[in-house]
């Protein structure tokens, strides 16, 4: 039975949107939605929900977007949209008569006719949040080309506010020639000309050129995203960090797992105490080179530790902190190259182990053990979209699912853009964490290694 307000039947209308960079189209839509009834409920999407449905790079925070909707004076009530299927729940819960959205969604929400009337309102022509985001695009250049560059360019298409059409190379490798056939970009052979046309740079070069390439970019006052692993000395990294800071440049490491939605949730959950004190982290990342199995890795000087240890070290710094005590390496050495390495990282009150290999295979899962339970992340844990929290009493076990789209690089690119726009370094992989991971890798060159 319909509730009466001051003796009349009240018609309730509901509408949903992101309302990023609030514009005239949003205002018109809300005004017309209000005119459809007596009481307007506006659903504003949460950041997590937007990421889950593949909408990356929303600029305004949830609070700002809510404030803008509030300021129109049309909304009688504002709710936050957090999950798929919530519309049906809301319509039932608030006893809604009309669901409405813009005509860009025509047909998409017809399934709601079962619960209320569905009305598509004409969209205001010539304006959208995406267009506004794209008017001030960040011009990103690629410095160097390797196999990862293709994936990077593909994934960048899912992120708005970025434009990549400049590439710097000093030699035309096979990778470069393949890329040239697929994409339309301008090739630069002189650094000055390259830096004149871009705002930010994605650096993928051999380790021996990495330090110089990063420093040059920073000297040109460009924001830097450098593909992992960062293989410079601790002193060189310090120089890089100081220059980035002095020139107000964002400095970010392209270690994609750090920026994916599920990994962030996993870390937050583990640190919340759900499994008690963390006692150990066991995370492997192994590959057999030459076989196209799973993740394609970049070939860098050195072997397994240089190529892959950044990933387990990321898990260590995130879960156990920056103050590790000692790392031991047990390596299968083949002409000076570690083909397989088992690492043991000790902390004051915890320990981590990891197998990394460029010619060897282990299960690529991660187990985080605590004194109340453990978290199991199935392989490949570095592309996590699902994990389980498990206890002695199996009735308490819980499963968690998150979205992981494509290669996962889009989350990293999106974070880089947000950092540039917000003038701050990433909190998802902080400068201190980058410093510690680099330092851990450098231990391989100085630590007591056991080879076999
Ligand atoms: N809307 C509209 N006219 C526009 C833009 C949006 O009527 N020019 C409507 C949408 O149809 C939706 C609501 O406003 O009902 C909120 O839309 P939202 O997706 O937040 O805005 P967009 O500008 O479409 O955002 P984006 O470009 O990020 O998709």
Coordinates of C-alpha atoms and ligand atoms in Angstrom, one line a residue:
X1 CA 0.0 0.0 0.0
X2 CA 1.3 3.4 -1.0
X3 CA 2.3 5.7 1.9
X4 CA 0.5 9.0 2.0
X5 CA 2.2 12.2 2.7
X6 CA -0.1 15.1 3.8
X7 CA -3.0 13.1 2.5
X8 CA -1.7 12.5 -1.0
X9 CA -0.1 9.5 -2.6
X10 CA 3.6 10.2 -2.8
X11 CA 5.3 9.2 -6.1
X12 CA 8.8 8.1 -5.5
X13 CA 11.5 8.3 -8.2
X14 CA 15.0 6.9 -8.2
X15 CA 18.0 7.6 -10.4
X16 CA 21.6 6.6 -10.4
X17 CA 24.9 8.0 -11.6
X18 CA 28.6 8.8 -10.9
X19 CA 28.2 12.6 -11.2
X20 CA 31.9 13.1 -11.7
X21 CA 32.9 16.7 -12.6
X22 CA 29.3 17.7 -12.1
X23 CA 28.0 19.3 -15.3
X24 CA 24.8 20.7 -17.0
X25 CA 23.8 17.2 -18.3
X26 CA 23.6 15.9 -14.7
X27 CA 21.7 19.0 -13.5
X28 CA 19.1 18.7 -16.3
X29 CA 18.7 15.0 -15.7
X30 CA 18.1 15.4 -11.9
X31 CA 15.7 18.3 -12.5
X32 CA 13.6 16.2 -14.9
X33 CA 13.8 13.2 -12.7
X34 CA 12.4 15.2 -9.8
X35 CA 9.6 16.5 -12.0
X36 CA 8.5 12.9 -12.6
X37 CA 7.3 12.5 -9.0
X38 CA 7.2 13.9 -5.5
X39 CA 10.2 12.4 -3.9
X40 CA 13.6 11.9 -5.6
X41 CA 16.2 9.4 -4.4
X42 CA 19.6 9.7 -6.1
X43 CA 22.1 6.8 -6.0
X44 CA 25.7 7.9 -6.3
X45 CA 28.2 5.2 -7.2
X46 CA 31.0 4.4 -4.7
X47 CA 34.6 4.4 -6.0
X48 CA 34.8 0.6 -5.5
X49 CA 31.6 0.0 -7.5
X50 CA 32.9 2.2 -10.3
X51 CA 36.2 0.3 -10.5
X52 CA 34.3 -3.0 -10.4
X53 CA 32.3 -2.0 -13.4
X54 CA 35.4 -0.9 -15.2
X55 CA 35.0 2.8 -14.8
X56 CA 38.5 4.0 -14.0
X57 CA 39.7 7.5 -13.4
X58 CA 36.7 9.1 -11.8
X59 CA 38.2 12.4 -10.6
X60 CA 36.0 13.6 -7.8
X61 CA 35.8 11.8 -4.5
X62 CA 32.5 10.2 -3.4
X63 CA 31.9 13.0 -0.9
X64 CA 32.5 15.7 -3.6
X65 CA 30.1 14.0 -6.0
X66 CA 27.4 13.6 -3.2
X67 CA 27.9 17.3 -2.3
X68 CA 27.3 18.4 -5.9
X69 CA 24.1 16.3 -6.2
X70 CA 23.0 17.8 -2.8
X71 CA 23.6 21.3 -4.0
X72 CA 21.1 21.0 -6.8
X73 CA 18.4 20.8 -4.2
X74 CA 16.5 18.2 -6.3
X75 CA 17.4 15.1 -4.2
X76 CA 15.2 14.4 -1.2
X77 CA 17.5 11.5 -0.3
X78 CA 20.9 10.3 -1.4
X79 CA 22.0 6.7 -1.3
X80 CA 25.4 5.1 -2.2
X81 CA 25.4 2.4 -4.9
X82 CA 27.9 -0.2 -3.9
X83 CA 27.1 -3.5 -5.7
X84 CA 25.6 -5.0 -8.8
X85 CA 21.9 -5.8 -8.2
X86 CA 21.5 -3.0 -5.6
X87 CA 18.9 -1.2 -7.8
X88 CA 16.4 -4.0 -7.3
X89 CA 17.0 -4.0 -3.6
X90 CA 16.7 -0.2 -3.4
X91 CA 13.5 -0.1 -5.5
X92 CA 11.9 -2.6 -3.1
X93 CA 13.3 -1.1 0.1
X94 CA 12.2 2.5 -0.7
X95 CA 9.0 1.4 -2.4
X96 CA 9.9 3.2 -5.6
X97 CA 7.4 4.0 -8.4
X98 CA 9.7 5.2 -11.2
X99 CA 13.3 4.3 -12.1
X100 CA 14.8 6.8 -14.5
X101 CA 18.2 7.4 -16.2
X102 CA 19.5 9.1 -19.3
X103 CA 18.8 7.8 -22.8
X104 CA 22.4 6.5 -23.2
X105 CA 21.1 3.6 -21.1
X106 CA 18.1 2.9 -23.3
X107 CA 16.9 -0.7 -23.0
X108 CA 19.6 -1.5 -20.4
X109 CA 17.3 -1.3 -17.4
X110 CA 14.2 -2.8 -18.9
X111 CA 14.5 -5.7 -16.5
X112 CA 13.4 -3.3 -13.7
X113 CA 9.9 -3.0 -15.3
X114 CA 9.1 -6.0 -13.1
X115 CA 9.5 -3.8 -10.0
X116 CA 8.5 -0.3 -11.1
X117 CA 8.0 1.9 -14.2
X118 CA 11.2 2.6 -16.2
X119 CA 11.7 5.9 -17.9
X120 CA 14.6 6.9 -20.1
X121 CA 15.0 10.7 -20.3
X122 CA 16.7 12.4 -23.2
X123 CA 20.4 13.0 -22.6
X124 CA 21.7 16.6 -22.8
X125 CA 23.6 16.7 -26.0
X126 CA 27.3 17.6 -26.3
X127 CA 28.5 17.1 -22.7
X128 CA 29.8 14.2 -20.6
X129 CA 32.2 13.6 -17.7
X130 CA 34.4 11.6 -20.1
X131 CA 34.6 14.5 -22.5
X132 CA 35.6 16.9 -19.7
X133 CA 38.2 14.4 -18.4
X134 CA 39.5 14.2 -21.9
X135 CA 39.9 17.9 -22.6
X136 CA 42.9 18.1 -20.4
X137 CA 44.6 14.9 -21.2
X138 CA 48.0 14.0 -19.9
X139 CA 50.4 13.4 -22.7
X140 CA 52.4 10.3 -21.9
X141 CA 55.4 9.2 -23.9
X142 CA 57.0 5.7 -23.9
X143 CA 60.7 5.7 -23.4
X144 CA 62.0 2.4 -24.8
X145 CA 60.0 -0.5 -26.2
X146 CA 59.8 -4.0 -24.9
X147 CA 57.2 -6.7 -25.1
X148 CA 55.3 -5.2 -22.2
X149 CA 54.8 -2.0 -24.1
X150 CA 52.1 -3.5 -26.3
X151 CA 50.1 -4.6 -23.3
X152 CA 50.7 -1.2 -21.7
X153 CA 49.3 0.6 -24.8
X154 CA 46.3 -1.8 -25.0
X155 CA 45.4 -1.3 -21.4
X156 CA 45.8 2.5 -21.6
X157 CA 42.7 2.5 -23.8
X158 CA 40.6 1.8 -20.8
X159 CA 41.8 4.8 -18.9
X160 CA 40.5 8.2 -19.7
X161 CA 42.5 11.4 -19.5
X162 CA 45.6 10.1 -21.1
X163 CA 47.0 10.3 -24.6
X164 CA 50.0 8.3 -25.8
X165 CA 51.4 9.0 -29.2
X166 CA 55.1 9.7 -28.7
X167 CA 57.8 7.0 -28.4
X168 CA 61.5 7.4 -27.9
X169 CA 63.8 4.7 -29.1
X170 CA 67.5 4.7 -29.8
X171 CA 67.5 1.4 -31.7
X172 CA 64.8 -0.3 -33.7
X173 CA 64.3 -3.6 -32.1
X174 CA 61.9 -6.4 -33.3
X175 CA 59.5 -5.3 -30.6
X176 CA 59.6 -1.8 -31.9
X177 CA 59.0 -2.8 -35.5
X178 CA 56.0 -4.9 -34.5
X179 CA 54.6 -2.1 -32.4
X180 CA 55.0 0.4 -35.3
X181 CA 52.8 -1.8 -37.5
X182 CA 50.0 -1.8 -34.9
X183 CA 49.9 1.7 -33.6
X184 CA 50.1 5.2 -35.0
X185 CA 52.6 7.2 -33.0
X186 CA 55.4 9.6 -33.6
X187 CA 58.9 8.2 -33.1
X188 CA 61.6 10.4 -31.5
X189 CA 65.3 9.7 -31.6
X190 CA 66.3 12.9 -29.8
X191 CA 65.5 13.1 -26.1
X192 CA 65.0 16.9 -26.0
X193 CA 62.4 16.8 -28.8
X194 CA 60.6 13.8 -27.1
X195 CA 60.5 15.6 -23.8
X196 CA 59.2 18.8 -25.4
X197 CA 55.9 17.1 -26.4
X198 CA 55.1 15.1 -23.3
X199 CA 54.0 15.6 -19.7
X200 CA 54.9 12.2 -18.3
X201 CA 56.9 9.2 -19.3
X202 CA 56.7 5.4 -19.1
X203 CA 60.2 4.0 -19.0
X204 CA 61.1 0.5 -20.1
X205 CA 64.8 0.0 -20.7
X206 CA 67.5 -2.5 -19.9
X207 CA 68.7 -2.1 -16.3
X208 CA 72.1 -0.7 -17.3
X209 CA 70.3 2.3 -18.8
X210 CA 67.6 2.7 -16.2
X211 CA 69.2 5.2 -13.8
X212 CA 70.3 7.6 -16.6
X213 CA 66.9 7.4 -18.3
X214 CA 65.0 8.1 -15.1
X215 CA 67.3 11.0 -14.1
X216 CA 67.0 12.5 -17.6
X217 CA 63.3 12.4 -17.5
X218 CA 63.2 14.0 -14.1
X219 CA 65.7 16.7 -15.2
X220 CA 63.1 17.6 -17.9
X221 CA 60.5 17.8 -15.1
X222 CA 58.5 14.9 -16.4
X223 CA 56.5 12.5 -14.2
X224 CA 58.0 9.1 -14.3
X225 CA 56.4 5.6 -14.3
X226 CA 59.2 3.0 -14.5
X227 CA 58.4 -0.6 -15.3
X228 CA 59.6 -3.0 -12.6
X229 CA 62.1 -4.1 -11.5
X230 CA 64.0 -1.0 -10.5
X231 CA 67.6 -2.2 -10.6
X232 CA 69.6 0.7 -9.4
X233 CA 71.8 1.0 -6.3
X234 CA 70.4 2.4 -3.1
X235 CA 72.4 5.6 -3.6
X236 CA 71.1 6.0 -7.1
X237 CA 67.6 5.5 -5.9
X238 CA 68.1 8.2 -3.3
X239 CA 69.3 10.6 -6.0
X240 CA 66.2 9.8 -8.1
X241 CA 63.8 10.4 -5.2
X242 CA 65.5 13.7 -4.3
X243 CA 65.3 14.9 -7.8
X244 CA 61.7 13.9 -8.3
X245 CA 60.9 15.7 -5.1
X246 CA 62.8 18.9 -6.0
X247 CA 61.1 19.0 -9.4
X248 CA 57.6 18.2 -8.1
X249 CA 57.4 15.1 -10.2
X250 CA 55.5 11.9 -9.5
X251 CA 57.8 8.9 -9.3
X252 CA 56.1 5.5 -9.5
X253 CA 57.2 1.9 -10.0
X254 CA 55.1 -0.1 -12.5
X255 CA 54.7 -3.1 -10.3
X256 CA 51.1 -3.7 -11.3
X257 CA 49.9 -6.0 -8.5
X258 CA 50.3 -3.1 -6.0
X259 CA 47.5 -1.2 -7.8
X260 CA 44.9 -3.9 -8.4
X261 CA 41.6 -3.8 -6.4
X262 CA 41.8 -7.2 -4.9
X263 CA 45.4 -6.9 -3.7
X264 CA 44.6 -3.7 -1.8
X265 CA 41.6 -5.4 -0.1
X266 CA 43.7 -8.4 0.7
X267 CA 46.4 -6.4 2.4
X268 CA 43.8 -4.3 4.3
X269 CA 42.0 -7.5 5.5
X270 CA 45.2 -9.3 6.5
X271 CA 46.3 -6.2 8.5
X272 CA 42.9 -5.8 10.1
X273 CA 43.8 -8.7 12.4
X274 CA 41.3 -11.2 11.0
X275 CA 43.9 -13.9 11.0
X276 CA 45.6 -12.6 14.2
X277 CA 49.3 -11.7 14.1
X278 CA 50.9 -12.5 10.8
X279 CA 53.6 -15.1 11.3
X280 CA 54.6 -15.9 7.8
X281 CA 54.1 -15.1 4.1
X282 CA 54.8 -17.7 1.5
X283 CA 54.5 -16.4 -2.1
X284 CA 56.1 -17.9 -5.3
X285 CA 56.5 -16.5 -8.7
X286 CA 58.2 -18.9 -11.1
X287 CA 58.4 -19.4 -14.8
X288 CA 60.0 -21.5 -17.4
X289 CA 61.5 -19.2 -20.0
X290 CA 60.8 -19.9 -23.6
X291 CA 57.5 -21.6 -22.8
X292 CA 54.5 -19.3 -23.2
X293 CA 53.0 -20.2 -19.9
X294 CA 50.9 -17.6 -18.0
X295 CA 52.5 -14.3 -17.3
X296 CA 55.1 -13.1 -19.8
X297 CA 58.1 -11.8 -17.9
X298 CA 60.7 -9.2 -19.0
X299 CA 64.1 -10.5 -19.6
X300 CA 66.5 -8.4 -17.5
X301 CA 70.2 -8.8 -16.7
X302 CA 70.7 -11.4 -14.1
X303 CA 68.3 -14.2 -13.3
X304 CA 65.2 -15.0 -11.3
X305 CA 65.8 -12.6 -8.4
X306 CA 66.3 -9.6 -10.7
X307 CA 63.4 -10.5 -13.0
X308 CA 60.8 -11.6 -10.5
X309 CA 61.6 -11.0 -6.8
X310 CA 59.9 -7.6 -6.8
X311 CA 56.6 -9.4 -6.5
X312 CA 57.2 -11.4 -3.4
X313 CA 59.1 -8.5 -1.9
X314 CA 56.0 -6.4 -2.5
X315 CA 54.0 -8.9 -0.5
X316 CA 56.6 -8.7 2.3
X317 CA 56.7 -4.9 2.6
X318 CA 53.0 -4.6 2.5
X319 CA 52.3 -7.4 5.0
X320 CA 55.3 -7.4 7.3
X321 CA 56.6 -3.9 6.9
X322 CA 59.8 -2.2 5.9
X323 CA 62.1 -3.4 8.7
X324 CA 63.2 -6.8 7.5
X325 CA 66.3 -8.2 9.3
X326 CA 67.9 -10.4 6.9
X327 CA 67.5 -12.2 3.5
X328 CA 69.0 -15.5 2.6
X329 CA 69.2 -16.7 -1.0
X330 CA 69.5 -20.4 -2.1
X331 CA 70.2 -20.4 -5.8
X332 CA 70.5 -22.9 -8.6
X333 CA 73.3 -21.2 -10.5
X334 CA 73.9 -21.7 -14.2
X335 CA 77.0 -19.8 -15.5
X336 CA 76.4 -17.0 -13.1
X337 CA 72.7 -16.8 -13.7
X338 CA 70.3 -17.8 -10.9
X339 CA 67.7 -20.0 -12.7
X340 CA 65.8 -20.8 -9.5
X341 CA 66.2 -19.1 -6.1
X342 CA 64.5 -19.8 -2.8
X343 CA 64.5 -16.8 -0.5
X344 CA 64.1 -16.6 3.2
X345 CA 63.3 -13.2 4.6
X346 CA 63.4 -12.8 8.3
X347 CA 61.6 -10.1 10.4
X348 CA 61.6 -9.6 14.2
X349 CA 58.3 -11.5 14.6
X350 CA 57.7 -13.1 11.3
X351 CA 59.3 -14.8 8.3
X352 CA 58.6 -15.0 4.6
X353 CA 59.7 -17.5 2.0
X354 CA 59.5 -17.4 -1.8
X355 CA 60.6 -19.4 -4.8
X356 CA 61.4 -17.3 -7.9
X357 CA 62.5 -18.9 -11.1
X358 CA 63.1 -18.2 -14.8
X359 CA 63.7 -21.9 -15.3
X360 CA 61.7 -23.8 -12.7
X361 CA 58.1 -24.2 -11.7
X362 CA 56.4 -24.1 -8.3
X363 CA 52.8 -23.4 -7.4
X364 CA 52.2 -19.7 -7.8
X365 CA 50.0 -19.2 -4.8
X366 CA 50.4 -17.1 -1.6
X367 CA 49.6 -18.2 1.9
X368 CA 49.6 -15.6 4.7
X369 CA 49.7 -17.5 8.0
X370 CA 48.5 -15.9 11.3
X371 CA 48.0 -17.1 14.8
X372 CA 44.2 -17.2 14.4
X373 CA 43.9 -18.4 10.8
X374 CA 45.4 -17.9 7.3
X375 CA 44.6 -16.4 4.0
X376 CA 44.9 -18.5 0.9
X377 CA 45.4 -16.7 -2.5
X378 CA 45.4 -19.2 -5.4
X379 CA 47.8 -18.9 -8.3
X380 CA 48.5 -16.5 -9.9
X381 CA 48.4 -14.5 -6.6
X382 CA 49.9 -11.5 -8.3
X383 CA 46.8 -11.2 -10.5
X384 CA 44.5 -11.8 -7.6
X385 CA 40.7 -11.6 -8.0
X386 CA 39.8 -14.1 -5.4
X387 CA 41.1 -15.2 -2.0
X388 CA 39.9 -17.1 1.0
X389 CA 40.2 -16.6 4.7
X390 CA 40.4 -19.9 6.5
X391 CA 40.2 -21.0 10.1
X392 CA 40.5 -24.1 12.3
X393 CA 36.7 -24.1 12.4
X394 CA 35.9 -24.3 8.7
X395 CA 32.4 -22.9 9.3
X396 CA 34.1 -19.5 9.8
X397 CA 35.9 -19.6 6.4
X398 CA 35.1 -16.8 4.0
X399 CA 35.6 -16.2 0.2
X400 CA 36.3 -12.8 -1.3
X401 CA 35.9 -11.9 -5.0
X402 CA 37.0 -8.7 -6.8
X403 CA 37.3 -7.5 -10.4
X404 CA 40.5 -7.9 -12.3
X405 CA 40.2 -6.8 -15.8
X406 CA 42.6 -7.5 -18.7
X407 CA 46.3 -7.6 -17.8
X408 CA 45.7 -5.4 -14.7
X409 CA 48.0 -2.7 -16.1
X410 CA 45.0 -0.3 -16.4
X411 CA 44.8 0.0 -12.6
X412 CA 48.5 1.1 -12.6
X413 CA 48.0 3.6 -15.4
X414 CA 44.9 5.0 -13.7
X415 CA 46.8 5.4 -10.5
X416 CA 49.6 7.2 -12.3
X417 CA 47.1 9.7 -13.8
X418 CA 45.4 10.3 -10.4
X419 CA 48.8 10.9 -8.8
X420 CA 49.8 13.4 -11.4
X421 CA 46.4 15.2 -11.1
X422 CA 46.6 15.2 -7.3
X423 CA 50.3 16.2 -7.2
X424 CA 51.3 13.4 -4.9
X425 CA 53.0 10.1 -5.0
X426 CA 51.1 6.9 -4.8
X427 CA 50.0 5.5 -1.4
X428 CA 49.4 2.1 -3.0
X429 CA 53.2 1.7 -3.5
X430 CA 54.9 4.4 -1.5
X431 CA 58.4 5.7 -2.1
X432 CA 59.6 4.0 1.1
X433 CA 58.2 0.7 -0.1
X434 CA 59.9 1.1 -3.5
X435 CA 63.1 1.9 -1.6
X436 CA 62.8 -1.2 0.5
X437 CA 62.0 -3.5 -2.4
X438 CA 65.0 -2.1 -4.4
X439 CA 67.2 -2.6 -1.3
X440 CA 66.0 -6.2 -0.9
X441 CA 66.9 -7.0 -4.5
X442 CA 70.3 -5.4 -4.0
X443 CA 70.9 -7.7 -1.1
X444 CA 71.2 -10.5 -3.7
X445 CA 74.5 -8.9 -4.9
X446 CA 76.0 -8.7 -1.4
X447 CA 74.3 -11.3 0.7
X448 CA 75.7 -14.7 1.7
X449 CA 74.2 -16.8 -1.1
X450 CA 74.2 -20.6 -1.1
X451 CA 74.5 -21.8 -4.7
X452 CA 73.9 -25.4 -5.9
Ligands
LIG1 N1 23.4 12.4 -18.3 C1 22.6 13.2 -19.2 N2 23.2 14.0 -20.1 C2 24.5 14.1 -20.2 C3 25.3 13.3 -19.3 C4 24.7 12.5 -18.4 O1 21.4 13.1 -19.1 N3 25.0 14.8 -21.1 C5 22.8 11.5 -17.3 C6 23.1 10.1 -17.5 O2 22.3 9.5 -18.5 C7 22.8 9.5 -16.1 C8 23.2 10.7 -15.2 O3 23.2 11.8 -16.0 O4 21.4 9.2 -16.0 C9 24.5 10.4 -14.5 O5 25.4 10.1 -15.5 P1 27.0 9.9 -15.4 O6 27.3 8.6 -16.0 O7 27.4 10.2 -14.0 O8 27.5 11.0 -16.4 P2 28.3 11.0 -17.7 O9 28.6 12.4 -18.1 O10 27.5 10.2 -18.8 O11 29.6 10.3 -17.3 P3 30.7 9.4 -18.1 O12 31.1 10.2 -19.3 O13 31.8 9.2 -17.1 O14 30.0 8.1 -18.5

